[in-house]
mmCIF file with all atom_site columns, C-alpha atoms in Angstrom:
data_model
loop_
_atom_site.group_PDB
_atom_site.id
_atom_site.type_symbol
_atom_site.label_atom_id
_atom_site.label_alt_id
_atom_site.label_comp_id
_atom_site.label_asym_id
_atom_site.label_entity_id
_atom_site.label_seq_id
_atom_site.pdbx_PDB_ins_code
_atom_site.Cartn_x
_atom_site.Cartn_y
_atom_site.Cartn_z
_atom_site.occupancy
_atom_site.B_iso_or_equiv
_atom_site.pdbx_formal_charge
_atom_site.auth_seq_id
_atom_site.auth_comp_id
_atom_site.auth_asym_id
_atom_site.auth_atom_id
_atom_site.pdbx_PDB_model_num
ATOM 1   C CA . MET A 1 1   ? 5.353   -77.298 -20.676 1.00 0.00 ? 1017 MET A CA 1
ATOM 2   C CA . THR A 1 2   ? 8.113   -77.700 -23.784 1.00 0.00 ? 1018 THR A CA 1
ATOM 3   C CA . ALA A 1 3   ? 11.576  -78.110 -22.724 1.00 0.00 ? 1019 ALA A CA 1
ATOM 4   C CA . GLU A 1 4   ? 14.460  -76.136 -23.063 1.00 0.00 ? 1020 GLU A CA 1
ATOM 5   C CA . PRO A 1 5   ? 17.491  -76.453 -26.306 1.00 0.00 ? 1021 PRO A CA 1
ATOM 6   C CA . GLN A 1 6   ? 20.034  -77.889 -24.755 1.00 0.00 ? 1022 GLN A CA 1
ATOM 7   C CA . THR A 1 7   ? 23.008  -75.950 -26.427 1.00 0.00 ? 1023 THR A CA 1
ATOM 8   C CA . LYS A 1 8   ? 26.642  -78.004 -27.488 1.00 0.00 ? 1024 LYS A CA 1
ATOM 9   C CA . ALA A 1 9   ? 29.403  -76.874 -25.760 1.00 0.00 ? 1025 ALA A CA 1
ATOM 10  C CA . LYS A 1 10  ? 32.303  -76.133 -28.678 1.00 0.00 ? 1026 LYS A CA 1
ATOM 11  C CA . LEU A 1 11  ? 35.652  -76.759 -27.913 1.00 0.00 ? 1027 LEU A CA 1
ATOM 12  C CA . PRO A 1 12  ? 37.866  -73.766 -28.899 1.00 0.00 ? 1028 PRO A CA 1
ATOM 13  C CA . TYR A 1 13  ? 39.105  -73.791 -32.206 1.00 0.00 ? 1029 TYR A CA 1
ATOM 14  C CA . LEU A 1 14  ? 42.548  -73.226 -32.886 1.00 0.00 ? 1030 LEU A CA 1
ATOM 15  C CA . SER A 1 15  ? 43.472  -71.614 -36.118 1.00 0.00 ? 1031 SER A CA 1
ATOM 16  C CA . SER A 1 16  ? 46.104  -73.619 -38.418 1.00 0.00 ? 1032 SER A CA 1
ATOM 17  C CA . ASP A 1 17  ? 48.684  -71.260 -36.864 1.00 0.00 ? 1033 ASP A CA 1
ATOM 18  C CA . LYS A 1 18  ? 47.961  -72.020 -33.341 1.00 0.00 ? 1034 LYS A CA 1
ATOM 19  C CA . GLN A 1 19  ? 47.919  -75.539 -34.126 1.00 0.00 ? 1035 GLN A CA 1
ATOM 20  C CA . LEU A 1 20  ? 51.269  -75.977 -35.214 1.00 0.00 ? 1036 LEU A CA 1
ATOM 21  C CA . THR A 1 21  ? 52.318  -73.530 -32.753 1.00 0.00 ? 1037 THR A CA 1
ATOM 22  C CA . PHE A 1 22  ? 51.023  -76.590 -29.752 1.00 0.00 ? 1038 PHE A CA 1
ATOM 23  C CA . ILE A 1 23  ? 52.192  -79.463 -31.357 1.00 0.00 ? 1039 ILE A CA 1
ATOM 24  C CA . LYS A 1 24  ? 55.893  -78.166 -32.164 1.00 0.00 ? 1040 LYS A CA 1
ATOM 25  C CA . LEU A 1 25  ? 55.272  -77.383 -27.834 1.00 0.00 ? 1041 LEU A CA 1
ATOM 26  C CA . SER A 1 26  ? 53.869  -80.390 -27.572 1.00 0.00 ? 1042 SER A CA 1
ATOM 27  C CA . VAL A 1 27  ? 56.740  -81.921 -29.103 1.00 0.00 ? 1043 VAL A CA 1
ATOM 28  C CA . LEU A 1 28  ? 59.816  -79.756 -27.767 1.00 0.00 ? 1044 LEU A CA 1
ATOM 29  C CA . SER A 1 29  ? 57.884  -81.215 -23.976 1.00 0.00 ? 1045 SER A CA 1
ATOM 30  C CA . MET A 1 30  ? 57.851  -83.706 -24.644 1.00 0.00 ? 1046 MET A CA 1
ATOM 31  C CA . ALA A 1 31  ? 61.561  -84.432 -25.617 1.00 0.00 ? 1047 ALA A CA 1
ATOM 32  C CA . ALA A 1 32  ? 62.480  -82.429 -22.656 1.00 0.00 ? 1048 ALA A CA 1
ATOM 33  C CA . ILE A 1 33  ? 60.917  -84.552 -20.751 1.00 0.00 ? 1049 ILE A CA 1
ATOM 34  C CA . LEU A 1 34  ? 61.935  -87.762 -22.933 1.00 0.00 ? 1050 LEU A CA 1
ATOM 35  C CA . SER A 1 35  ? 65.590  -86.219 -21.949 1.00 0.00 ? 1051 SER A CA 1
ATOM 36  C CA . PHE A 1 36  ? 65.034  -85.395 -17.660 1.00 0.00 ? 1052 PHE A CA 1
ATOM 37  C CA . ALA A 1 37  ? 63.168  -89.320 -17.046 1.00 0.00 ? 1053 ALA A CA 1
ATOM 38  C CA . THR A 1 38  ? 65.572  -90.804 -19.566 1.00 0.00 ? 1054 THR A CA 1
ATOM 39  C CA . ARG A 1 39  ? 68.477  -90.382 -16.973 1.00 0.00 ? 1055 ARG A CA 1
ATOM 40  C CA . LEU A 1 40  ? 66.453  -91.386 -13.915 1.00 0.00 ? 1056 LEU A CA 1
ATOM 41  C CA . PHE A 1 41  ? 67.035  -94.810 -14.374 1.00 0.00 ? 1057 PHE A CA 1
ATOM 42  C CA . SER A 1 42  ? 69.786  -95.038 -11.440 1.00 0.00 ? 1058 SER A CA 1
ATOM 43  C CA . VAL A 1 43  ? 68.384  -93.512 -9.115  1.00 0.00 ? 1059 VAL A CA 1
ATOM 44  C CA . LEU A 1 44  ? 64.462  -95.460 -9.544  1.00 0.00 ? 1060 LEU A CA 1
ATOM 45  C CA . ARG A 1 45  ? 66.756  -98.426 -9.327  1.00 0.00 ? 1061 ARG A CA 1
ATOM 46  C CA . PHE A 1 46  ? 68.833  -98.361 -6.607  1.00 0.00 ? 1062 PHE A CA 1
ATOM 47  C CA . GLU A 1 47  ? 68.512  -94.810 -4.966  1.00 0.00 ? 1063 GLU A CA 1
ATOM 48  C CA . SER A 1 48  ? 69.333  -90.815 -4.688  1.00 0.00 ? 1064 SER A CA 1
ATOM 49  C CA . VAL A 1 49  ? 72.995  -91.448 -4.649  1.00 0.00 ? 1065 VAL A CA 1
ATOM 50  C CA . ILE A 1 50  ? 76.204  -89.775 -5.664  1.00 0.00 ? 1066 ILE A CA 1
ATOM 51  C CA . HIS A 1 51  ? 78.764  -92.908 -8.174  1.00 0.00 ? 1067 HIS A CA 1
ATOM 52  C CA . GLU A 1 52  ? 82.027  -92.680 -9.553  1.00 0.00 ? 1068 GLU A CA 1
ATOM 53  C CA . PHE A 1 53  ? 85.467  -90.697 -7.656  1.00 0.00 ? 1069 PHE A CA 1
ATOM 54  C CA . ASP A 1 54  ? 85.112  -87.827 -9.677  1.00 0.00 ? 1070 ASP A CA 1
ATOM 55  C CA . PRO A 1 55  ? 81.594  -86.859 -8.239  1.00 0.00 ? 1071 PRO A CA 1
ATOM 56  C CA . TYR A 1 56  ? 81.970  -87.564 -5.119  1.00 0.00 ? 1072 TYR A CA 1
ATOM 57  C CA . PHE A 1 57  ? 84.673  -84.973 -5.062  1.00 0.00 ? 1073 PHE A CA 1
ATOM 58  C CA . ASN A 1 58  ? 82.570  -82.882 -6.959  1.00 0.00 ? 1074 ASN A CA 1
ATOM 59  C CA . TYR A 1 59  ? 79.780  -83.320 -4.258  1.00 0.00 ? 1075 TYR A CA 1
ATOM 60  C CA . ARG A 1 60  ? 82.305  -82.692 -1.612  1.00 0.00 ? 1076 ARG A CA 1
ATOM 61  C CA . THR A 1 61  ? 83.789  -78.605 -3.356  1.00 0.00 ? 1077 THR A CA 1
ATOM 62  C CA . THR A 1 62  ? 80.388  -78.460 -3.256  1.00 0.00 ? 1078 THR A CA 1
ATOM 63  C CA . ARG A 1 63  ? 78.723  -78.950 0.293   1.00 0.00 ? 1079 ARG A CA 1
ATOM 64  C CA . TYR A 1 64  ? 81.614  -76.909 1.748   1.00 0.00 ? 1080 TYR A CA 1
ATOM 65  C CA . LEU A 1 65  ? 80.577  -73.906 -0.687  1.00 0.00 ? 1081 LEU A CA 1
ATOM 66  C CA . THR A 1 66  ? 77.319  -74.128 0.387   1.00 0.00 ? 1082 THR A CA 1
ATOM 67  C CA . GLU A 1 67  ? 78.737  -74.135 3.955   1.00 0.00 ? 1083 GLU A CA 1
ATOM 68  C CA . GLU A 1 68  ? 81.526  -71.418 4.299   1.00 0.00 ? 1084 GLU A CA 1
ATOM 69  C CA . GLY A 1 69  ? 80.710  -69.167 1.615   1.00 0.00 ? 1085 GLY A CA 1
ATOM 70  C CA . PHE A 1 70  ? 82.688  -68.834 -1.777  1.00 0.00 ? 1086 PHE A CA 1
ATOM 71  C CA . TYR A 1 71  ? 85.535  -66.698 -0.375  1.00 0.00 ? 1087 TYR A CA 1
ATOM 72  C CA . ASN A 1 72  ? 86.710  -69.739 2.110   1.00 0.00 ? 1088 ASN A CA 1
ATOM 73  C CA . PHE A 1 73  ? 85.762  -72.330 -0.596  1.00 0.00 ? 1089 PHE A CA 1
ATOM 74  C CA . HIS A 1 74  ? 88.376  -70.028 -3.307  1.00 0.00 ? 1090 HIS A CA 1
ATOM 75  C CA . ASN A 1 75  ? 91.088  -70.487 -0.801  1.00 0.00 ? 1091 ASN A CA 1
ATOM 76  C CA . TRP A 1 76  ? 90.531  -74.157 0.916   1.00 0.00 ? 1092 TRP A CA 1
ATOM 77  C CA . PHE A 1 77  ? 93.246  -76.407 1.043   1.00 0.00 ? 1093 PHE A CA 1
ATOM 78  C CA . ASP A 1 78  ? 92.028  -79.443 1.474   1.00 0.00 ? 1094 ASP A CA 1
ATOM 79  C CA . ASP A 1 79  ? 94.555  -81.624 2.970   1.00 0.00 ? 1095 ASP A CA 1
ATOM 80  C CA . ARG A 1 80  ? 91.984  -85.767 1.674   1.00 0.00 ? 1096 ARG A CA 1
ATOM 81  C CA . ALA A 1 81  ? 92.508  -85.010 -2.573  1.00 0.00 ? 1097 ALA A CA 1
ATOM 82  C CA . TRP A 1 82  ? 96.017  -85.859 -3.716  1.00 0.00 ? 1098 TRP A CA 1
ATOM 83  C CA . TYR A 1 83  ? 97.415  -88.056 -0.705  1.00 0.00 ? 1099 TYR A CA 1
ATOM 84  C CA . PRO A 1 84  ? 99.436  -87.027 0.696   1.00 0.00 ? 1100 PRO A CA 1
ATOM 85  C CA . LEU A 1 85  ? 100.291 -83.871 -1.445  1.00 0.00 ? 1101 LEU A CA 1
ATOM 86  C CA . GLY A 1 86  ? 97.106  -81.986 -0.933  1.00 0.00 ? 1102 GLY A CA 1
ATOM 87  C CA . ARG A 1 87  ? 95.198  -79.952 -3.346  1.00 0.00 ? 1103 ARG A CA 1
ATOM 88  C CA . ILE A 1 88  ? 94.304  -76.167 -3.552  1.00 0.00 ? 1104 ILE A CA 1
ATOM 89  C CA . ILE A 1 89  ? 91.210  -75.701 -4.816  1.00 0.00 ? 1105 ILE A CA 1
ATOM 90  C CA . GLY A 1 90  ? 90.309  -72.499 -6.100  1.00 0.00 ? 1106 GLY A CA 1
ATOM 91  C CA . GLY A 1 91  ? 93.590  -73.035 -7.973  1.00 0.00 ? 1107 GLY A CA 1
ATOM 92  C CA . THR A 1 92  ? 92.705  -76.451 -10.012 1.00 0.00 ? 1108 THR A CA 1
ATOM 93  C CA . ILE A 1 93  ? 89.162  -76.900 -10.583 1.00 0.00 ? 1109 ILE A CA 1
ATOM 94  C CA . TYR A 1 94  ? 87.078  -74.862 -13.020 1.00 0.00 ? 1110 TYR A CA 1
ATOM 95  C CA . PRO A 1 95  ? 84.280  -74.004 -10.450 1.00 0.00 ? 1111 PRO A CA 1
ATOM 96  C CA . GLY A 1 96  ? 81.233  -73.220 -12.826 1.00 0.00 ? 1112 GLY A CA 1
ATOM 97  C CA . LEU A 1 97  ? 79.589  -76.285 -11.581 1.00 0.00 ? 1113 LEU A CA 1
ATOM 98  C CA . MET A 1 98  ? 80.334  -75.900 -7.873  1.00 0.00 ? 1114 MET A CA 1
ATOM 99  C CA . VAL A 1 99  ? 78.518  -72.674 -7.906  1.00 0.00 ? 1115 VAL A CA 1
ATOM 100 C CA . THR A 1 100 ? 75.965  -74.265 -10.509 1.00 0.00 ? 1116 THR A CA 1
ATOM 101 C CA . SER A 1 101 ? 74.405  -76.199 -8.015  1.00 0.00 ? 1117 SER A CA 1
ATOM 102 C CA . ALA A 1 102 ? 74.618  -73.788 -4.803  1.00 0.00 ? 1118 ALA A CA 1
ATOM 103 C CA . THR A 1 103 ? 73.597  -71.233 -6.258  1.00 0.00 ? 1119 THR A CA 1
ATOM 104 C CA . LEU A 1 104 ? 70.222  -73.252 -7.380  1.00 0.00 ? 1120 LEU A CA 1
ATOM 105 C CA . TYR A 1 105 ? 70.290  -74.879 -4.322  1.00 0.00 ? 1121 TYR A CA 1
ATOM 106 C CA . ASN A 1 106 ? 70.435  -71.239 -2.116  1.00 0.00 ? 1122 ASN A CA 1
ATOM 107 C CA . VAL A 1 107 ? 67.692  -70.187 -4.828  1.00 0.00 ? 1123 VAL A CA 1
ATOM 108 C CA . MET A 1 108 ? 65.532  -73.073 -2.921  1.00 0.00 ? 1124 MET A CA 1
ATOM 109 C CA . GLN A 1 109 ? 66.044  -72.388 0.083   1.00 0.00 ? 1125 GLN A CA 1
ATOM 110 C CA . PHE A 1 110 ? 65.428  -68.680 -0.880  1.00 0.00 ? 1126 PHE A CA 1
ATOM 111 C CA . PHE A 1 111 ? 61.441  -69.795 -1.344  1.00 0.00 ? 1127 PHE A CA 1
ATOM 112 C CA . ASN A 1 112 ? 61.398  -72.842 1.758   1.00 0.00 ? 1128 ASN A CA 1
ATOM 113 C CA . ILE A 1 113 ? 62.171  -75.231 -0.620  1.00 0.00 ? 1129 ILE A CA 1
ATOM 114 C CA . THR A 1 114 ? 63.401  -77.680 1.915   1.00 0.00 ? 1130 THR A CA 1
ATOM 115 C CA . ILE A 1 115 ? 65.990  -80.225 0.302   1.00 0.00 ? 1131 ILE A CA 1
ATOM 116 C CA . ASP A 1 116 ? 69.232  -81.468 0.567   1.00 0.00 ? 1132 ASP A CA 1
ATOM 117 C CA . ILE A 1 117 ? 72.597  -80.015 -1.697  1.00 0.00 ? 1133 ILE A CA 1
ATOM 118 C CA . ARG A 1 118 ? 73.589  -83.756 -1.821  1.00 0.00 ? 1134 ARG A CA 1
ATOM 119 C CA . ASN A 1 119 ? 69.811  -83.666 -4.403  1.00 0.00 ? 1135 ASN A CA 1
ATOM 120 C CA . VAL A 1 120 ? 70.191  -80.418 -5.448  1.00 0.00 ? 1136 VAL A CA 1
ATOM 121 C CA . CYS A 1 121 ? 73.901  -82.593 -7.444  1.00 0.00 ? 1137 CYS A CA 1
ATOM 122 C CA . VAL A 1 122 ? 72.363  -85.452 -7.830  1.00 0.00 ? 1138 VAL A CA 1
ATOM 123 C CA . PHE A 1 123 ? 69.518  -84.720 -10.485 1.00 0.00 ? 1139 PHE A CA 1
ATOM 124 C CA . LEU A 1 124 ? 72.153  -81.081 -11.812 1.00 0.00 ? 1140 LEU A CA 1
ATOM 125 C CA . ALA A 1 125 ? 72.721  -83.310 -14.898 1.00 0.00 ? 1141 ALA A CA 1
ATOM 126 C CA . PRO A 1 126 ? 68.604  -84.693 -16.006 1.00 0.00 ? 1142 PRO A CA 1
ATOM 127 C CA . PHE A 1 127 ? 67.831  -80.449 -15.295 1.00 0.00 ? 1143 PHE A CA 1
ATOM 128 C CA . PHE A 1 128 ? 70.395  -79.457 -17.232 1.00 0.00 ? 1144 PHE A CA 1
ATOM 129 C CA . SER A 1 129 ? 69.715  -82.427 -20.268 1.00 0.00 ? 1145 SER A CA 1
ATOM 130 C CA . SER A 1 130 ? 66.172  -81.049 -20.587 1.00 0.00 ? 1146 SER A CA 1
ATOM 131 C CA . LEU A 1 131 ? 67.846  -77.389 -21.276 1.00 0.00 ? 1147 LEU A CA 1
ATOM 132 C CA . THR A 1 132 ? 70.498  -78.624 -24.071 1.00 0.00 ? 1148 THR A CA 1
ATOM 133 C CA . THR A 1 133 ? 66.721  -80.222 -25.584 1.00 0.00 ? 1149 THR A CA 1
ATOM 134 C CA . ILE A 1 134 ? 65.916  -76.696 -25.820 1.00 0.00 ? 1150 ILE A CA 1
ATOM 135 C CA . VAL A 1 135 ? 69.280  -74.868 -26.441 1.00 0.00 ? 1151 VAL A CA 1
ATOM 136 C CA . THR A 1 136 ? 69.279  -77.648 -29.662 1.00 0.00 ? 1152 THR A CA 1
ATOM 137 C CA . TYR A 1 137 ? 66.405  -76.057 -31.186 1.00 0.00 ? 1153 TYR A CA 1
ATOM 138 C CA . LEU A 1 138 ? 66.850  -72.816 -31.179 1.00 0.00 ? 1154 LEU A CA 1
ATOM 139 C CA . LEU A 1 139 ? 70.518  -73.635 -32.486 1.00 0.00 ? 1155 LEU A CA 1
ATOM 140 C CA . THR A 1 140 ? 69.681  -76.041 -35.159 1.00 0.00 ? 1156 THR A CA 1
ATOM 141 C CA . LYS A 1 141 ? 66.005  -73.509 -35.956 1.00 0.00 ? 1157 LYS A CA 1
ATOM 142 C CA . GLU A 1 142 ? 67.976  -70.199 -36.470 1.00 0.00 ? 1158 GLU A CA 1
ATOM 143 C CA . LEU A 1 143 ? 70.645  -73.102 -38.857 1.00 0.00 ? 1159 LEU A CA 1
ATOM 144 C CA . LYS A 1 144 ? 68.083  -74.463 -40.315 1.00 0.00 ? 1160 LYS A CA 1
ATOM 145 C CA . ASP A 1 145 ? 63.814  -74.171 -39.643 1.00 0.00 ? 1161 ASP A CA 1
ATOM 146 C CA . GLU A 1 146 ? 62.411  -75.336 -36.772 1.00 0.00 ? 1162 GLU A CA 1
ATOM 147 C CA . GLY A 1 147 ? 61.250  -79.149 -38.638 1.00 0.00 ? 1163 GLY A CA 1
ATOM 148 C CA . ALA A 1 148 ? 64.620  -79.550 -38.021 1.00 0.00 ? 1164 ALA A CA 1
ATOM 149 C CA . GLY A 1 149 ? 65.317  -78.157 -35.122 1.00 0.00 ? 1165 GLY A CA 1
ATOM 150 C CA . LEU A 1 150 ? 62.392  -80.736 -33.290 1.00 0.00 ? 1166 LEU A CA 1
ATOM 151 C CA . VAL A 1 151 ? 63.803  -83.389 -34.640 1.00 0.00 ? 1167 VAL A CA 1
ATOM 152 C CA . ALA A 1 152 ? 67.405  -82.518 -33.036 1.00 0.00 ? 1168 ALA A CA 1
ATOM 153 C CA . ALA A 1 153 ? 66.241  -81.506 -30.322 1.00 0.00 ? 1169 ALA A CA 1
ATOM 154 C CA . ALA A 1 154 ? 64.617  -86.042 -29.898 1.00 0.00 ? 1170 ALA A CA 1
ATOM 155 C CA . MET A 1 155 ? 67.291  -86.599 -31.243 1.00 0.00 ? 1171 MET A CA 1
ATOM 156 C CA . ILE A 1 156 ? 69.699  -85.554 -28.489 1.00 0.00 ? 1172 ILE A CA 1
ATOM 157 C CA . ALA A 1 157 ? 67.171  -85.478 -25.429 1.00 0.00 ? 1173 ALA A CA 1
ATOM 158 C CA . ILE A 1 158 ? 68.406  -89.275 -25.730 1.00 0.00 ? 1174 ILE A CA 1
ATOM 159 C CA . VAL A 1 159 ? 71.713  -89.857 -27.417 1.00 0.00 ? 1175 VAL A CA 1
ATOM 160 C CA . PRO A 1 160 ? 73.517  -92.602 -25.575 1.00 0.00 ? 1176 PRO A CA 1
ATOM 161 C CA . GLY A 1 161 ? 76.834  -90.919 -25.330 1.00 0.00 ? 1177 GLY A CA 1
ATOM 162 C CA . TYR A 1 162 ? 75.177  -87.511 -23.577 1.00 0.00 ? 1178 TYR A CA 1
ATOM 163 C CA . ILE A 1 163 ? 73.051  -90.190 -21.349 1.00 0.00 ? 1179 ILE A CA 1
ATOM 164 C CA . SER A 1 164 ? 76.352  -92.003 -20.111 1.00 0.00 ? 1180 SER A CA 1
ATOM 165 C CA . ARG A 1 165 ? 77.989  -88.755 -18.642 1.00 0.00 ? 1181 ARG A CA 1
ATOM 166 C CA . SER A 1 166 ? 74.259  -86.877 -17.372 1.00 0.00 ? 1182 SER A CA 1
ATOM 167 C CA . VAL A 1 167 ? 72.867  -89.612 -15.634 1.00 0.00 ? 1183 VAL A CA 1
ATOM 168 C CA . ALA A 1 168 ? 71.897  -88.756 -12.563 1.00 0.00 ? 1184 ALA A CA 1
ATOM 169 C CA . GLY A 1 169 ? 74.386  -88.873 -9.984  1.00 0.00 ? 1185 GLY A CA 1
ATOM 170 C CA . SER A 1 170 ? 76.853  -88.600 -12.259 1.00 0.00 ? 1186 SER A CA 1
ATOM 171 C CA . TYR A 1 171 ? 77.452  -84.933 -10.540 1.00 0.00 ? 1187 TYR A CA 1
ATOM 172 C CA . ASP A 1 172 ? 80.283  -84.108 -13.064 1.00 0.00 ? 1188 ASP A CA 1
ATOM 173 C CA . ASN A 1 173 ? 81.608  -81.054 -15.197 1.00 0.00 ? 1189 ASN A CA 1
ATOM 174 C CA . GLU A 1 174 ? 79.795  -82.388 -18.340 1.00 0.00 ? 1190 GLU A CA 1
ATOM 175 C CA . GLY A 1 175 ? 76.432  -82.787 -16.644 1.00 0.00 ? 1191 GLY A CA 1
ATOM 176 C CA . ILE A 1 176 ? 76.068  -78.665 -17.796 1.00 0.00 ? 1192 ILE A CA 1
ATOM 177 C CA . ALA A 1 177 ? 79.056  -78.283 -19.937 1.00 0.00 ? 1193 ALA A CA 1
ATOM 178 C CA . ILE A 1 178 ? 77.115  -79.726 -23.021 1.00 0.00 ? 1194 ILE A CA 1
ATOM 179 C CA . PHE A 1 179 ? 74.859  -76.754 -22.140 1.00 0.00 ? 1195 PHE A CA 1
ATOM 180 C CA . CYS A 1 180 ? 77.202  -74.476 -22.271 1.00 0.00 ? 1196 CYS A CA 1
ATOM 181 C CA . MET A 1 181 ? 79.242  -75.500 -25.021 1.00 0.00 ? 1197 MET A CA 1
ATOM 182 C CA . LEU A 1 182 ? 75.888  -74.893 -27.374 1.00 0.00 ? 1198 LEU A CA 1
ATOM 183 C CA . LEU A 1 183 ? 73.847  -72.083 -24.942 1.00 0.00 ? 1199 LEU A CA 1
ATOM 184 C CA . THR A 1 184 ? 77.226  -70.706 -26.827 1.00 0.00 ? 1200 THR A CA 1
ATOM 185 C CA . TYR A 1 185 ? 76.413  -72.022 -30.078 1.00 0.00 ? 1201 TYR A CA 1
ATOM 186 C CA . TYR A 1 186 ? 73.259  -70.495 -30.721 1.00 0.00 ? 1202 TYR A CA 1
ATOM 187 C CA . PHE A 1 187 ? 74.329  -66.928 -29.061 1.00 0.00 ? 1203 PHE A CA 1
ATOM 188 C CA . TRP A 1 188 ? 77.282  -66.619 -31.975 1.00 0.00 ? 1204 TRP A CA 1
ATOM 189 C CA . ILE A 1 189 ? 75.368  -67.407 -34.141 1.00 0.00 ? 1205 ILE A CA 1
ATOM 190 C CA . LYS A 1 190 ? 72.574  -65.224 -32.966 1.00 0.00 ? 1206 LYS A CA 1
ATOM 191 C CA . ALA A 1 191 ? 75.561  -62.263 -32.536 1.00 0.00 ? 1207 ALA A CA 1
ATOM 192 C CA . VAL A 1 192 ? 77.007  -63.366 -36.388 1.00 0.00 ? 1208 VAL A CA 1
ATOM 193 C CA . ASN A 1 193 ? 73.101  -63.633 -38.045 1.00 0.00 ? 1209 ASN A CA 1
ATOM 194 C CA . THR A 1 194 ? 72.061  -60.007 -36.786 1.00 0.00 ? 1210 THR A CA 1
ATOM 195 C CA . GLY A 1 195 ? 75.332  -58.309 -35.571 1.00 0.00 ? 1211 GLY A CA 1
ATOM 196 C CA . THR A 1 196 ? 74.123  -56.294 -32.320 1.00 0.00 ? 1212 THR A CA 1
ATOM 197 C CA . ILE A 1 197 ? 76.028  -55.360 -29.567 1.00 0.00 ? 1213 ILE A CA 1
ATOM 198 C CA . LEU A 1 198 ? 73.843  -57.461 -27.349 1.00 0.00 ? 1214 LEU A CA 1
ATOM 199 C CA . TRP A 1 199 ? 74.615  -60.831 -28.891 1.00 0.00 ? 1215 TRP A CA 1
ATOM 200 C CA . ALA A 1 200 ? 77.529  -60.492 -28.860 1.00 0.00 ? 1216 ALA A CA 1
ATOM 201 C CA . THR A 1 201 ? 78.010  -59.900 -24.778 1.00 0.00 ? 1217 THR A CA 1
ATOM 202 C CA . MET A 1 202 ? 75.511  -62.902 -24.511 1.00 0.00 ? 1218 MET A CA 1
ATOM 203 C CA . THR A 1 203 ? 78.451  -64.922 -26.701 1.00 0.00 ? 1219 THR A CA 1
ATOM 204 C CA . ALA A 1 204 ? 80.483  -63.840 -24.077 1.00 0.00 ? 1220 ALA A CA 1
ATOM 205 C CA . LEU A 1 205 ? 78.490  -64.720 -21.401 1.00 0.00 ? 1221 LEU A CA 1
ATOM 206 C CA . ALA A 1 206 ? 77.951  -68.533 -21.644 1.00 0.00 ? 1222 ALA A CA 1
ATOM 207 C CA . TYR A 1 207 ? 81.742  -68.351 -23.153 1.00 0.00 ? 1223 TYR A CA 1
ATOM 208 C CA . PHE A 1 208 ? 82.278  -66.614 -19.892 1.00 0.00 ? 1224 PHE A CA 1
ATOM 209 C CA . TYR A 1 209 ? 80.298  -69.483 -18.353 1.00 0.00 ? 1225 TYR A CA 1
ATOM 210 C CA . MET A 1 210 ? 81.017  -72.198 -20.098 1.00 0.00 ? 1226 MET A CA 1
ATOM 211 C CA . VAL A 1 211 ? 85.353  -71.848 -18.793 1.00 0.00 ? 1227 VAL A CA 1
ATOM 212 C CA . SER A 1 212 ? 85.025  -71.659 -15.613 1.00 0.00 ? 1228 SER A CA 1
ATOM 213 C CA . SER A 1 213 ? 81.818  -75.213 -15.615 1.00 0.00 ? 1229 SER A CA 1
ATOM 214 C CA . TRP A 1 214 ? 84.949  -77.204 -18.112 1.00 0.00 ? 1230 TRP A CA 1
ATOM 215 C CA . GLY A 1 215 ? 88.063  -78.336 -19.637 1.00 0.00 ? 1231 GLY A CA 1
ATOM 216 C CA . GLY A 1 216 ? 87.555  -78.883 -23.339 1.00 0.00 ? 1232 GLY A CA 1
ATOM 217 C CA . TYR A 1 217 ? 86.422  -74.490 -23.642 1.00 0.00 ? 1233 TYR A CA 1
ATOM 218 C CA . VAL A 1 218 ? 89.379  -75.249 -25.947 1.00 0.00 ? 1234 VAL A CA 1
ATOM 219 C CA . PHE A 1 219 ? 87.837  -76.799 -28.856 1.00 0.00 ? 1235 PHE A CA 1
ATOM 220 C CA . LEU A 1 220 ? 85.565  -73.132 -29.077 1.00 0.00 ? 1236 LEU A CA 1
ATOM 221 C CA . ILE A 1 221 ? 88.469  -70.656 -28.357 1.00 0.00 ? 1237 ILE A CA 1
ATOM 222 C CA . ASN A 1 222 ? 88.602  -70.157 -31.798 1.00 0.00 ? 1238 ASN A CA 1
ATOM 223 C CA . LEU A 1 223 ? 85.092  -68.995 -31.911 1.00 0.00 ? 1239 LEU A CA 1
#
């Protein structure tokens, strides 16, 4: 009996355009993963904790928000802050940070993902740094081209000035503020280039999100 000829398995052929798209997605994905991973050194070396004074206050207010609801949170008078005067929470903070964490926490609880609100607060800044990498790519691509967008995404993933404000456990406004600012920039450029009401509306929503999250919104007030 003669042996039947064996057919060699062939790898699926990718056109040059698909190969280029695959490379771009790979570079952008690696930049986003690197952005998240480089901010975990404090957790890996020590443990999942909130550090510094302002981040711990933000964590307290976020925990109160998840336990008592937004109405009580907005009208909360905290007698443990600004002692001995106390602090009216609703009128003296930027609630975007707390609302973002509480929303993510409630979404995960809805899908039966067991996680403590403290861990949500600890990993919020590294998570948003990955999103910042993607938004930076989109913004730079809109201004220049895809190659420049990939370079910008890779650079913002490891820039020291941004890492210092977005490490795990540094639960402060800047952790999401840079993302909000670049997202506002991106939507604004799209609105100017296209002239459509859709992108103008997205710009307004992104700007509202940034205003509710960070006092540095005044830098963009002339937009």
